[in-house]
mmCIF file of C-alpha atoms and ligand atoms in Angstrom:
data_model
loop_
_atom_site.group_PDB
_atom_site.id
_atom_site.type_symbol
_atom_site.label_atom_id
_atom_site.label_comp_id
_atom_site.label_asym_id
_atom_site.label_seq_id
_atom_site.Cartn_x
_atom_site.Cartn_y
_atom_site.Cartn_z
ATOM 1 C CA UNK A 1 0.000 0.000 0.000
ATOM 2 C CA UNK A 2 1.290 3.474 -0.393
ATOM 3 C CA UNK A 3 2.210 5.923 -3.372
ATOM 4 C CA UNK A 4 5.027 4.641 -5.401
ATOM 5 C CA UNK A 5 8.111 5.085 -4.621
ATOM 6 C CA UNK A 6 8.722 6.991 -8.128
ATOM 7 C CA UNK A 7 6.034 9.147 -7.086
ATOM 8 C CA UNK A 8 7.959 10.639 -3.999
ATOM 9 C CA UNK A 9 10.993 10.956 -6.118
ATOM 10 C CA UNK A 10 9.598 13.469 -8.325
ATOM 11 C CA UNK A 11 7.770 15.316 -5.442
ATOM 12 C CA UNK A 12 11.063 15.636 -3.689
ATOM 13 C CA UNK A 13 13.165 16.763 -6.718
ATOM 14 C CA UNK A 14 9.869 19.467 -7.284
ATOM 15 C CA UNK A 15 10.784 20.420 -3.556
ATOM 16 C CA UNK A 16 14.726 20.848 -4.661
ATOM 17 C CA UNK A 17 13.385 22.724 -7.424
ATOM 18 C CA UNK A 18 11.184 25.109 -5.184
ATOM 19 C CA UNK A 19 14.109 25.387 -2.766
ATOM 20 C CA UNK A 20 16.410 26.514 -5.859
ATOM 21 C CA UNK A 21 13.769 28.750 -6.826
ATOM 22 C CA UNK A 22 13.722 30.531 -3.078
ATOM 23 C CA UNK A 23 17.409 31.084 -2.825
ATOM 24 C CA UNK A 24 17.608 32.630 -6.540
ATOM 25 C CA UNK A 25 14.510 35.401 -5.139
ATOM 26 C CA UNK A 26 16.505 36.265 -2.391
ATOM 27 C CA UNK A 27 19.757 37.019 -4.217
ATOM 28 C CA UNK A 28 17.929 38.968 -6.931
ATOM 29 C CA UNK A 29 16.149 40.926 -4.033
ATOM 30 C CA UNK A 30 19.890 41.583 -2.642
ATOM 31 C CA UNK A 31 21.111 42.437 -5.199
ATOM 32 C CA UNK A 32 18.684 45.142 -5.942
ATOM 33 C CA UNK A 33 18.353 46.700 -2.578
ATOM 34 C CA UNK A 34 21.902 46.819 -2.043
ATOM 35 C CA UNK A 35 22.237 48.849 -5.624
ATOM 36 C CA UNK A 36 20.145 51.128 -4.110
ATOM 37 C CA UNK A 37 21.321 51.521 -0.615
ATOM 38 C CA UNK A 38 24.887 50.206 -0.402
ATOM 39 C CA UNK A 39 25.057 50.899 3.257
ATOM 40 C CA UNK A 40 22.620 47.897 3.662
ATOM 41 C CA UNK A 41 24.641 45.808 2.264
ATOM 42 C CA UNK A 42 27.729 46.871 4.828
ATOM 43 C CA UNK A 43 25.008 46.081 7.802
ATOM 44 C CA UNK A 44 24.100 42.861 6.095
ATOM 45 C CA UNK A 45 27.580 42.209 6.559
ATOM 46 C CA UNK A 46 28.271 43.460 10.021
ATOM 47 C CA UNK A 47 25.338 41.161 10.906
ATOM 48 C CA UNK A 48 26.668 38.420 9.442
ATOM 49 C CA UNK A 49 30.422 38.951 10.571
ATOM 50 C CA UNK A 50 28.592 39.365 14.415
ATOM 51 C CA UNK A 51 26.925 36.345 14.285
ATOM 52 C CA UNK A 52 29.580 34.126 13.370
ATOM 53 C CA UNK A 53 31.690 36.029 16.416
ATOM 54 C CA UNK A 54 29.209 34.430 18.259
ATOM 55 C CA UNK A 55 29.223 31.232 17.138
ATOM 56 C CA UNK A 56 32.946 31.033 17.780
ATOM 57 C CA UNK A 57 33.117 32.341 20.885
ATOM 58 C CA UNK A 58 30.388 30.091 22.372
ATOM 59 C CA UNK A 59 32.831 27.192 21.475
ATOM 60 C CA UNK A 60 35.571 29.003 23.619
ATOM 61 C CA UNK A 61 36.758 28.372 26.679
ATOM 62 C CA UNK A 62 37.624 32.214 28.584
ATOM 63 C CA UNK A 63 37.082 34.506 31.549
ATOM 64 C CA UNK A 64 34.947 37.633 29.493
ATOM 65 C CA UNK A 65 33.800 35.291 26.881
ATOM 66 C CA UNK A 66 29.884 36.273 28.226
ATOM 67 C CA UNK A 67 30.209 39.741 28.533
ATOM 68 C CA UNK A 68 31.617 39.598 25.429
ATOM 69 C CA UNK A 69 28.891 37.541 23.450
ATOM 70 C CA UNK A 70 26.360 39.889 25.497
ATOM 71 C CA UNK A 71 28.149 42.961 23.917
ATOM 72 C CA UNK A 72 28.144 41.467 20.138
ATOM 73 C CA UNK A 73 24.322 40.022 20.680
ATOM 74 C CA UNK A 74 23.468 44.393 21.657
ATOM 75 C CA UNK A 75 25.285 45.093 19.030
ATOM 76 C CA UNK A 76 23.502 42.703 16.425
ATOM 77 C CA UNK A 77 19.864 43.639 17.856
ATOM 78 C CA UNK A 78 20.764 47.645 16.934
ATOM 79 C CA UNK A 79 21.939 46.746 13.537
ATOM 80 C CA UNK A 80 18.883 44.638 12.927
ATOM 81 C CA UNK A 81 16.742 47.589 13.907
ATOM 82 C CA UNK A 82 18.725 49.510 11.942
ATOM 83 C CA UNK A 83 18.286 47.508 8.955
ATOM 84 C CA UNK A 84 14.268 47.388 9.129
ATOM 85 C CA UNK A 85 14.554 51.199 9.656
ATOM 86 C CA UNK A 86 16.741 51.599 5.813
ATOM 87 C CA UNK A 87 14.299 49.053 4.571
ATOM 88 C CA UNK A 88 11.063 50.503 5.389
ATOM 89 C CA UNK A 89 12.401 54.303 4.504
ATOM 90 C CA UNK A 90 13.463 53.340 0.854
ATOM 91 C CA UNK A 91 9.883 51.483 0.179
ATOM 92 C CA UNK A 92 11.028 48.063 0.878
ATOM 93 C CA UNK A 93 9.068 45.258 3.058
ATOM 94 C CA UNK A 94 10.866 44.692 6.519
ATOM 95 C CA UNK A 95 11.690 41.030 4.788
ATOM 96 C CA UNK A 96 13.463 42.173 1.768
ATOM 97 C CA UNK A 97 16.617 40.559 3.066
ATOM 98 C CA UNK A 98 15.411 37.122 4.370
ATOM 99 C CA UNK A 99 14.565 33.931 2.647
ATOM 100 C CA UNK A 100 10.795 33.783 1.667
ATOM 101 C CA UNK A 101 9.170 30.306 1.483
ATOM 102 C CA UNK A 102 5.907 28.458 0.008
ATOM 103 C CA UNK A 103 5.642 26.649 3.193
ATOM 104 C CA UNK A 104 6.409 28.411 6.308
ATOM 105 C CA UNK A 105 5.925 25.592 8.011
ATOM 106 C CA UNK A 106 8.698 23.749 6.996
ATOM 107 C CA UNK A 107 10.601 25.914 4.815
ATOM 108 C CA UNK A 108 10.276 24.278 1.834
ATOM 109 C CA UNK A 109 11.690 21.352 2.677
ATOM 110 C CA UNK A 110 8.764 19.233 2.655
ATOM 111 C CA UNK A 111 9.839 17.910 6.365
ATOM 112 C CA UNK A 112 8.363 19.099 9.645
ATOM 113 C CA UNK A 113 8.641 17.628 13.070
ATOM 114 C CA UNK A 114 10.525 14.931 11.353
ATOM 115 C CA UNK A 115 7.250 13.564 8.889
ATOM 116 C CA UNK A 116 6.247 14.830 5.611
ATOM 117 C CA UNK A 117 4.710 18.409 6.072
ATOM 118 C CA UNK A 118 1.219 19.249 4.938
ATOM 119 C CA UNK A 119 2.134 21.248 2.050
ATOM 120 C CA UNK A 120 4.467 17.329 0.815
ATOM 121 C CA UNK A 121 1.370 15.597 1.360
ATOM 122 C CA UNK A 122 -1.011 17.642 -0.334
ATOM 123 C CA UNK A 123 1.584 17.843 -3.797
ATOM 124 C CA UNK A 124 1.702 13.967 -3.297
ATOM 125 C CA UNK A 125 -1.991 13.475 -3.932
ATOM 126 C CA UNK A 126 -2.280 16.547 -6.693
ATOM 127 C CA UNK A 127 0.486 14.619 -8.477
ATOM 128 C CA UNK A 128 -0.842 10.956 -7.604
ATOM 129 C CA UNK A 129 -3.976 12.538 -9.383
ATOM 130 C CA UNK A 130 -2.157 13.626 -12.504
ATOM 131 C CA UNK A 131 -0.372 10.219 -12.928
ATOM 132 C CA UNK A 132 -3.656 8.455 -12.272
ATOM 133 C CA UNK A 133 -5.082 9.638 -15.694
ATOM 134 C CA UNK A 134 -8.534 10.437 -14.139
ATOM 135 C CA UNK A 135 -9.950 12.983 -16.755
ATOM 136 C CA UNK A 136 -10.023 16.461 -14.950
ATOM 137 C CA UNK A 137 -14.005 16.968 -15.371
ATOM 138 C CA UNK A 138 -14.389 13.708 -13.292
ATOM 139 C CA UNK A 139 -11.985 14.466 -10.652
ATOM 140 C CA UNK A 140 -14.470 17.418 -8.847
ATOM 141 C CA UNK A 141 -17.176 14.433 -8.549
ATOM 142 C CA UNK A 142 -17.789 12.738 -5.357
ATOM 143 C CA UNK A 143 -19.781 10.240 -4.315
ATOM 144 C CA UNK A 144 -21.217 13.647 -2.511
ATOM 145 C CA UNK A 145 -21.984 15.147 -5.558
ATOM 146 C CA UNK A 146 -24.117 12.129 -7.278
ATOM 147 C CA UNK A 147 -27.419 12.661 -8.130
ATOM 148 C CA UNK A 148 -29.587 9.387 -7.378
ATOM 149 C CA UNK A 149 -32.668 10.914 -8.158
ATOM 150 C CA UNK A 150 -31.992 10.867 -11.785
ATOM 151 C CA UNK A 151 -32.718 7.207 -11.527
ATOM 152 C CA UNK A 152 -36.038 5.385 -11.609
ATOM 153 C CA UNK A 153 -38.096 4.364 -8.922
ATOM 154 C CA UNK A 154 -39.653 2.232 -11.393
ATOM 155 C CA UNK A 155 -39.554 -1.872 -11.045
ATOM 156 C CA UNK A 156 -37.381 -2.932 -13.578
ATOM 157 C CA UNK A 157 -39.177 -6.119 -15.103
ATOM 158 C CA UNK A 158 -36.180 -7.696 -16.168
ATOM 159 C CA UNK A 159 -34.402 -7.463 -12.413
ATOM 160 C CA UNK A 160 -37.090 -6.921 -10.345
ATOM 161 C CA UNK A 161 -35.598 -3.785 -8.669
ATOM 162 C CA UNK A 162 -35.765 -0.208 -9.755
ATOM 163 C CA UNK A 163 -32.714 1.679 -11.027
ATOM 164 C CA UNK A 164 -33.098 3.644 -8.175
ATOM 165 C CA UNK A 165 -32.857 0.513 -5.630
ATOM 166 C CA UNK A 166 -29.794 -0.981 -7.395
ATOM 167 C CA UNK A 167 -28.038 2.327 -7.086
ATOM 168 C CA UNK A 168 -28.121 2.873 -3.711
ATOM 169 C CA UNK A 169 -27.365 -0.668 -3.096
ATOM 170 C CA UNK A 170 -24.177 -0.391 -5.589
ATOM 171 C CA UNK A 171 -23.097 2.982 -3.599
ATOM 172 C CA UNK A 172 -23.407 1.333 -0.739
ATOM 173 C CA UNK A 173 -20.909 -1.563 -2.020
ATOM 174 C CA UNK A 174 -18.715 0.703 -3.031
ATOM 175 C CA UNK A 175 -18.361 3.356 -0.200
ATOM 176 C CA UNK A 176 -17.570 -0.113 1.717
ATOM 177 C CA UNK A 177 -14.916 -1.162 -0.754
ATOM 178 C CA UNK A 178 -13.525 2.025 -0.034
ATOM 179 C CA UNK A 179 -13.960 2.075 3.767
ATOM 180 C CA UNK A 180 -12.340 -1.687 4.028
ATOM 181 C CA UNK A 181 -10.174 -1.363 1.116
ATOM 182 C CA UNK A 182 -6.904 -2.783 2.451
ATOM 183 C CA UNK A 183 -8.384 -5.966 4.005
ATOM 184 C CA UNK A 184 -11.015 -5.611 1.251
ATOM 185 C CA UNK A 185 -10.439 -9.414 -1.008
ATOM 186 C CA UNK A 186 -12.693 -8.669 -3.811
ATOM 187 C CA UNK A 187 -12.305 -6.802 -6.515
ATOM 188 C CA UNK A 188 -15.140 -5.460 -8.819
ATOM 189 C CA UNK A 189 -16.699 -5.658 -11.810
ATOM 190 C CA UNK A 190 -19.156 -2.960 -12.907
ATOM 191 C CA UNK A 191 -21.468 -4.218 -15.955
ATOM 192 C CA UNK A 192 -24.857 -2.714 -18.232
ATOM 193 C CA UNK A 193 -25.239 -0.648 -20.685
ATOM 194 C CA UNK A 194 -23.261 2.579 -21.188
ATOM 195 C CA UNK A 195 -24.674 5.461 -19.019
ATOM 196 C CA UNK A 196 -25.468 4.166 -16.029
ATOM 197 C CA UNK A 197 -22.299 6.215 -14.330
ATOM 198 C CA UNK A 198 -20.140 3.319 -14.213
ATOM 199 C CA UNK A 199 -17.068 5.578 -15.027
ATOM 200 C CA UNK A 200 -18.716 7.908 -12.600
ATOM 201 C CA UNK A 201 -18.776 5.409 -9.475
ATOM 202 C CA UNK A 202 -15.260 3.857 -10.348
ATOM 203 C CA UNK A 203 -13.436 7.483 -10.364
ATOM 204 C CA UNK A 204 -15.330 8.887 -6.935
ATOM 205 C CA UNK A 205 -13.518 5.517 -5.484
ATOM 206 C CA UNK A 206 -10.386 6.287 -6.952
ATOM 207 C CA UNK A 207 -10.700 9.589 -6.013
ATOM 208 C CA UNK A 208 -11.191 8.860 -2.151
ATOM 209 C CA UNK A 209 -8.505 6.101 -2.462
ATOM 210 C CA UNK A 210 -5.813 8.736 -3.601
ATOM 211 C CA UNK A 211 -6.711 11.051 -1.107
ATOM 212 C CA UNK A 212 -6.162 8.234 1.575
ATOM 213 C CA UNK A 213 -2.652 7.845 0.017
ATOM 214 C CA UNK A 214 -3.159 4.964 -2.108
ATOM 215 C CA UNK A 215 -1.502 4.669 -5.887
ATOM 216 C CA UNK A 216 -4.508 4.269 -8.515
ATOM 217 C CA UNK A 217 -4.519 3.839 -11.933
ATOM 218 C CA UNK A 218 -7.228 4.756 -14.141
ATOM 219 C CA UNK A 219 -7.105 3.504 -18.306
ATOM 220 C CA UNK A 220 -9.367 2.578 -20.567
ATOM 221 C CA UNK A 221 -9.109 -1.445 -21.806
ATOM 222 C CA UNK A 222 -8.488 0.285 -24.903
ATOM 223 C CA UNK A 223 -5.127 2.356 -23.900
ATOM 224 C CA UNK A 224 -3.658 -0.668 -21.556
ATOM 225 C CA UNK A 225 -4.187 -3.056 -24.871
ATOM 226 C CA UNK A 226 -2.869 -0.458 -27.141
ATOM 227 C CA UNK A 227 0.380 0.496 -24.994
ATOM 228 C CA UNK A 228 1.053 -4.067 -24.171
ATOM 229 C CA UNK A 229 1.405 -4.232 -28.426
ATOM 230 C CA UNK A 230 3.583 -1.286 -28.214
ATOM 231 C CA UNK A 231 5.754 -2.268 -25.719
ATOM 232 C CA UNK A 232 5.804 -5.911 -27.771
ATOM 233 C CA UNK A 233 6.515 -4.314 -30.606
ATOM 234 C CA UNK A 234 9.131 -1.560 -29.252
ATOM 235 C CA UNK A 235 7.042 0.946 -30.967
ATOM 236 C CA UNK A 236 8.037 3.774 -28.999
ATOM 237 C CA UNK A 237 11.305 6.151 -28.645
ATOM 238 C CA UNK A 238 10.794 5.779 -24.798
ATOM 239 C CA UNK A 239 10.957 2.374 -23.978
ATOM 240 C CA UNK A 240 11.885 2.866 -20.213
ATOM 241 C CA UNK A 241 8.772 5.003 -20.021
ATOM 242 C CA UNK A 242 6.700 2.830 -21.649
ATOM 243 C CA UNK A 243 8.059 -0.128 -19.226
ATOM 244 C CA UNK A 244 7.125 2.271 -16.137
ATOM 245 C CA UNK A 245 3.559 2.553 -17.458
ATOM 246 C CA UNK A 246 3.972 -1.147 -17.827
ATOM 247 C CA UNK A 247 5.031 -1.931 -14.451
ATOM 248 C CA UNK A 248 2.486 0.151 -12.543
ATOM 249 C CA UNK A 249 -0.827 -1.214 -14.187
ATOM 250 C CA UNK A 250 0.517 -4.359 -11.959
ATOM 251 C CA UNK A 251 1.646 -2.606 -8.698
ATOM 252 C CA UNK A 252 -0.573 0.288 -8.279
ATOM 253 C CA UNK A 253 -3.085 -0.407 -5.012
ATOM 254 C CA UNK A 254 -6.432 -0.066 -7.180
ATOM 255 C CA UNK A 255 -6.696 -0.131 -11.420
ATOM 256 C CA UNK A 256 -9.883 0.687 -12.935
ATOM 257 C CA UNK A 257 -9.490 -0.680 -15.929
ATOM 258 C CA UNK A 258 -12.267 0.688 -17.873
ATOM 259 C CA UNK A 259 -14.896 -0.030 -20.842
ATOM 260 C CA UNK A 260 -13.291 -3.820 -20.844
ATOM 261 C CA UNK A 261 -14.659 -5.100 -23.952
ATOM 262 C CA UNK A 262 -14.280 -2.299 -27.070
ATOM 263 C CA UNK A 263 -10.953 -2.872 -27.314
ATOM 264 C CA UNK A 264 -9.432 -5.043 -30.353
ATOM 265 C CA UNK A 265 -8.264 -8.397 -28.531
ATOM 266 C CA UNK A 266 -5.980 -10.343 -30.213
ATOM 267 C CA UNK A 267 -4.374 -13.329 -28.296
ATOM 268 C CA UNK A 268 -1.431 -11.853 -27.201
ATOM 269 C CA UNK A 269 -3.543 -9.114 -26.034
ATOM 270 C CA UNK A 270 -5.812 -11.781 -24.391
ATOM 271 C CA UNK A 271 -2.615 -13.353 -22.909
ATOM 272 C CA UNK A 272 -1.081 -9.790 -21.741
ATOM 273 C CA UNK A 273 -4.561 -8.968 -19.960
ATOM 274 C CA UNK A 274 -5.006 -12.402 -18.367
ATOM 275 C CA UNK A 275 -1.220 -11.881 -17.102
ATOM 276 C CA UNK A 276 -1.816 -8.518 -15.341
ATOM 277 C CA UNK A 277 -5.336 -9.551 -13.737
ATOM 278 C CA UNK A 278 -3.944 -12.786 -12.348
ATOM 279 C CA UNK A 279 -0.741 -11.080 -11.128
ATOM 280 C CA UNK A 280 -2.505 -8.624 -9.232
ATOM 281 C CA UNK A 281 -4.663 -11.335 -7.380
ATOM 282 C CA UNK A 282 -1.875 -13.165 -6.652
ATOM 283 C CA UNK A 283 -0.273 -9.872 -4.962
ATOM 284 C CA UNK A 284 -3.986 -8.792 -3.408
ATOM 285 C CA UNK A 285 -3.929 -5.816 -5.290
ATOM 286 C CA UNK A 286 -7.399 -4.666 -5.815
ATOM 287 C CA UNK A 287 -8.955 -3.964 -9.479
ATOM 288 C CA UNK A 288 -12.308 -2.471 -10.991
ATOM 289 C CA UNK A 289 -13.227 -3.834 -14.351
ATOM 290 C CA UNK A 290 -15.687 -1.813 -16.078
ATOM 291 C CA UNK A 291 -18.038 -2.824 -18.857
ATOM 292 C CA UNK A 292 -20.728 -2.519 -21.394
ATOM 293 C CA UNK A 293 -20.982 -6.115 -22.267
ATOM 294 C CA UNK A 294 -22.966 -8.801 -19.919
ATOM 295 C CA UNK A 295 -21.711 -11.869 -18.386
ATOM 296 C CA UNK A 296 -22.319 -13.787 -21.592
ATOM 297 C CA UNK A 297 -20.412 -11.956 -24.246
ATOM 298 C CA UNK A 298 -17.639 -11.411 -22.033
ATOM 299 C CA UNK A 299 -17.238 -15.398 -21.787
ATOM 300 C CA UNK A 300 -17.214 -15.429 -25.108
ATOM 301 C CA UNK A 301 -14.793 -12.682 -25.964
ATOM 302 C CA UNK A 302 -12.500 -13.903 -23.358
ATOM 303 C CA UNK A 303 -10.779 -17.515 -22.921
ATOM 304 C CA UNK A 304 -12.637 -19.633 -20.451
ATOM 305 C CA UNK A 305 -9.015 -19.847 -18.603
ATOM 306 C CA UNK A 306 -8.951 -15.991 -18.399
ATOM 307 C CA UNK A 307 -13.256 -16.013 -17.137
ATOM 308 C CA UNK A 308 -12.902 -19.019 -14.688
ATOM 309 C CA UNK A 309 -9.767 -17.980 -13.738
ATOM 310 C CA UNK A 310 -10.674 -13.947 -13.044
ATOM 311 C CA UNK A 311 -13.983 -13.483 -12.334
ATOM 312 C CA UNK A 312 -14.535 -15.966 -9.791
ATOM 313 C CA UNK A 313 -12.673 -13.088 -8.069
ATOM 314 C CA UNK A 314 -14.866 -10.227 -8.601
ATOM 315 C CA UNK A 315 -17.986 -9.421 -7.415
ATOM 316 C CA UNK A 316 -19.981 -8.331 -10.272
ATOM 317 C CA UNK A 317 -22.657 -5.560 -10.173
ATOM 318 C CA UNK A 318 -25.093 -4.872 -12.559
ATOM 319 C CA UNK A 319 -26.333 -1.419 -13.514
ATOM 320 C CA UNK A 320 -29.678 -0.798 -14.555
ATOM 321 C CA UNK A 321 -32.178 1.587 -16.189
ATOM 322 C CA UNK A 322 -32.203 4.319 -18.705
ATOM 323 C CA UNK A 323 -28.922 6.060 -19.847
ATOM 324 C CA UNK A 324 -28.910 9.106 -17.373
ATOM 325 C CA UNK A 325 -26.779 11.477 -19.769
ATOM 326 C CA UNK A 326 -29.992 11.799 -21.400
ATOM 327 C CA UNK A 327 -32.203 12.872 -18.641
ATOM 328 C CA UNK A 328 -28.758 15.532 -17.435
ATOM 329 C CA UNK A 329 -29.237 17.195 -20.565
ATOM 330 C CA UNK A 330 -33.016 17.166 -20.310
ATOM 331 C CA UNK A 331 -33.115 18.617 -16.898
HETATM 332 ZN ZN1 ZN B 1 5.498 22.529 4.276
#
């Protein structure tokens, strides 16, 4: 469980980056009060040259060694009041000469009281977001923000249960997949007809599994099938890139792999999918198929090795009812 490692790395070199960024300000800011008012830049170094007077003596043994550190300390105070006085006279903030940060906190450094700060944390998800491949539109829905009203209380014949009824009872199944997710052991597999929010549901449990620090990995069957042949084929000028990709639609904590079905299966493709889906049980790593085809056509588009073998594993839900994309548009 966790963010990959990968993920971290790049946060950390953003946080080098920022830190890079902070020290260049400050010696641009320097450099332009001190053309202005040279004798700032003489306190600046007084101040300095004090401070380090300081330091020393503190690590020397001697009879006036306090009196003397008291004097230099009296001494440093007037020329930092001096300073703030130059500062504030020739239109400058009282901070011109200091190091400004993103993060008070922890300075930029992504470490407070020896954990990741707030401000690490919160780039961590933004960026396990943007490698997720959730489309931006979906990522401000919620399972807050879905609207069950725009299905039908009406008995489906077929089912027995109105749209309505199955919703609820699929939300319900999912907000627990969610809520259990790491001793969660099955995975799931949303089928009916395009429409019926399946994308929806899949990316508001991605979205609270990222923000609970878990990796997810959103693609359509489509794009995974599409980027096994190219790797197979070397059809890329990236190959190390392409093996990343590769290698995290089998270790991420949760892949949605989505509208399983429309994709152009060949047996190698068949093969590759069978391969990640089985490796992934095998590790516990939790997956969300999504698609428009039922139970019987995806038997018969997939090997009965890959069916037995798979969706024994799953617990399949069924959505219901009339495509609501219509009635969103209606209303
Ligand atoms: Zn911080």
């Amino acid at each position: 469980m966790g963010y990959d490692k990968e993920l971290y790395r790049e946060v950390a070199l953003e946080y080098e980056e920022i830190r890079r960024h902070d020290r260049q300000d400050l010696e641009e800011r320097r450099a332009k009060v001190f053309a202005m008012v040279p004798e700032l830049e003489e306190i600046e170094d007084e101040i300095r040259g004090a401070g380090l007077r300081i330091i020393k003596l503190a690590a020397t043994e001697g009879g006036d060694r306090t009196e003397r550190v008291y004097m230099l300390r009296d001494r440093q105070k007037a020329l930092l009041v001096k300073r703030k006085a130059l500062l504030l006279e020739n239109g400058f903030s009282e901070d011109e000469l200091s190091m400004r940060y993103l993060c008070e906190k922890c300075e930029d450094t992504g470490i407070f009281e020896d954990r990741d700060c707030e401000c690490f944390r919160r780039r961590l998800i933004t960026k396990a977001f943007e490698n997720s491949n959730l489309s931006m539109q979906l990522r401000d829905q919620s399972f807050k923000t879905m609207n069950l009203e725009l299905y039908s209380r009406e008995i489906d014949p077929e089912t027995g249960v109105s749209p309505y009824d199955c919703m609820v009872n699929i939300v319900g199944i999912c907000n627990r997949f969610v809520q259990n997710f790491d001793s969660e052991t099955k995975n799931l597999l949303f089928w009916g007809a395009p429409g019926l929010g399946k994308t929806f549901l899949s990316t508001c449990v991605a979205k609270e599994l990222i923000k609970s620090g878990h990796s997810v990995i959103y693609e359509t069957a489509y794009r995974i099938f599409s980027m096994l042949e190219d790797f197979k084929f070397r059809r890329t000028n990236d190959i190390e890139k392409l093996r990343a990709q590769t290698e995290r639609l089998y270790e991420c904590d949760l892949l949605i792999l989505d509208d399983l079905g429309t994709e152009f299966s060949t047996g190698y493709t068949n093969a590759a999918l069978f391969d990640i889906l089985n490796a992934r049980l095998i590790a516990n790593k939790k997956t969300i198929l999504s698609t428009n085809l039922d139970m019987e056509e995806l038997a018969k588009k997939y090997s009965d090795r890959v069916f037995s073998r798979i969706f024994g594993h799953y617990r399949a839900l069924r959505f219901i009812g009339e495509d609501i994309r219509m009635k969103k548009s209606v209303n």
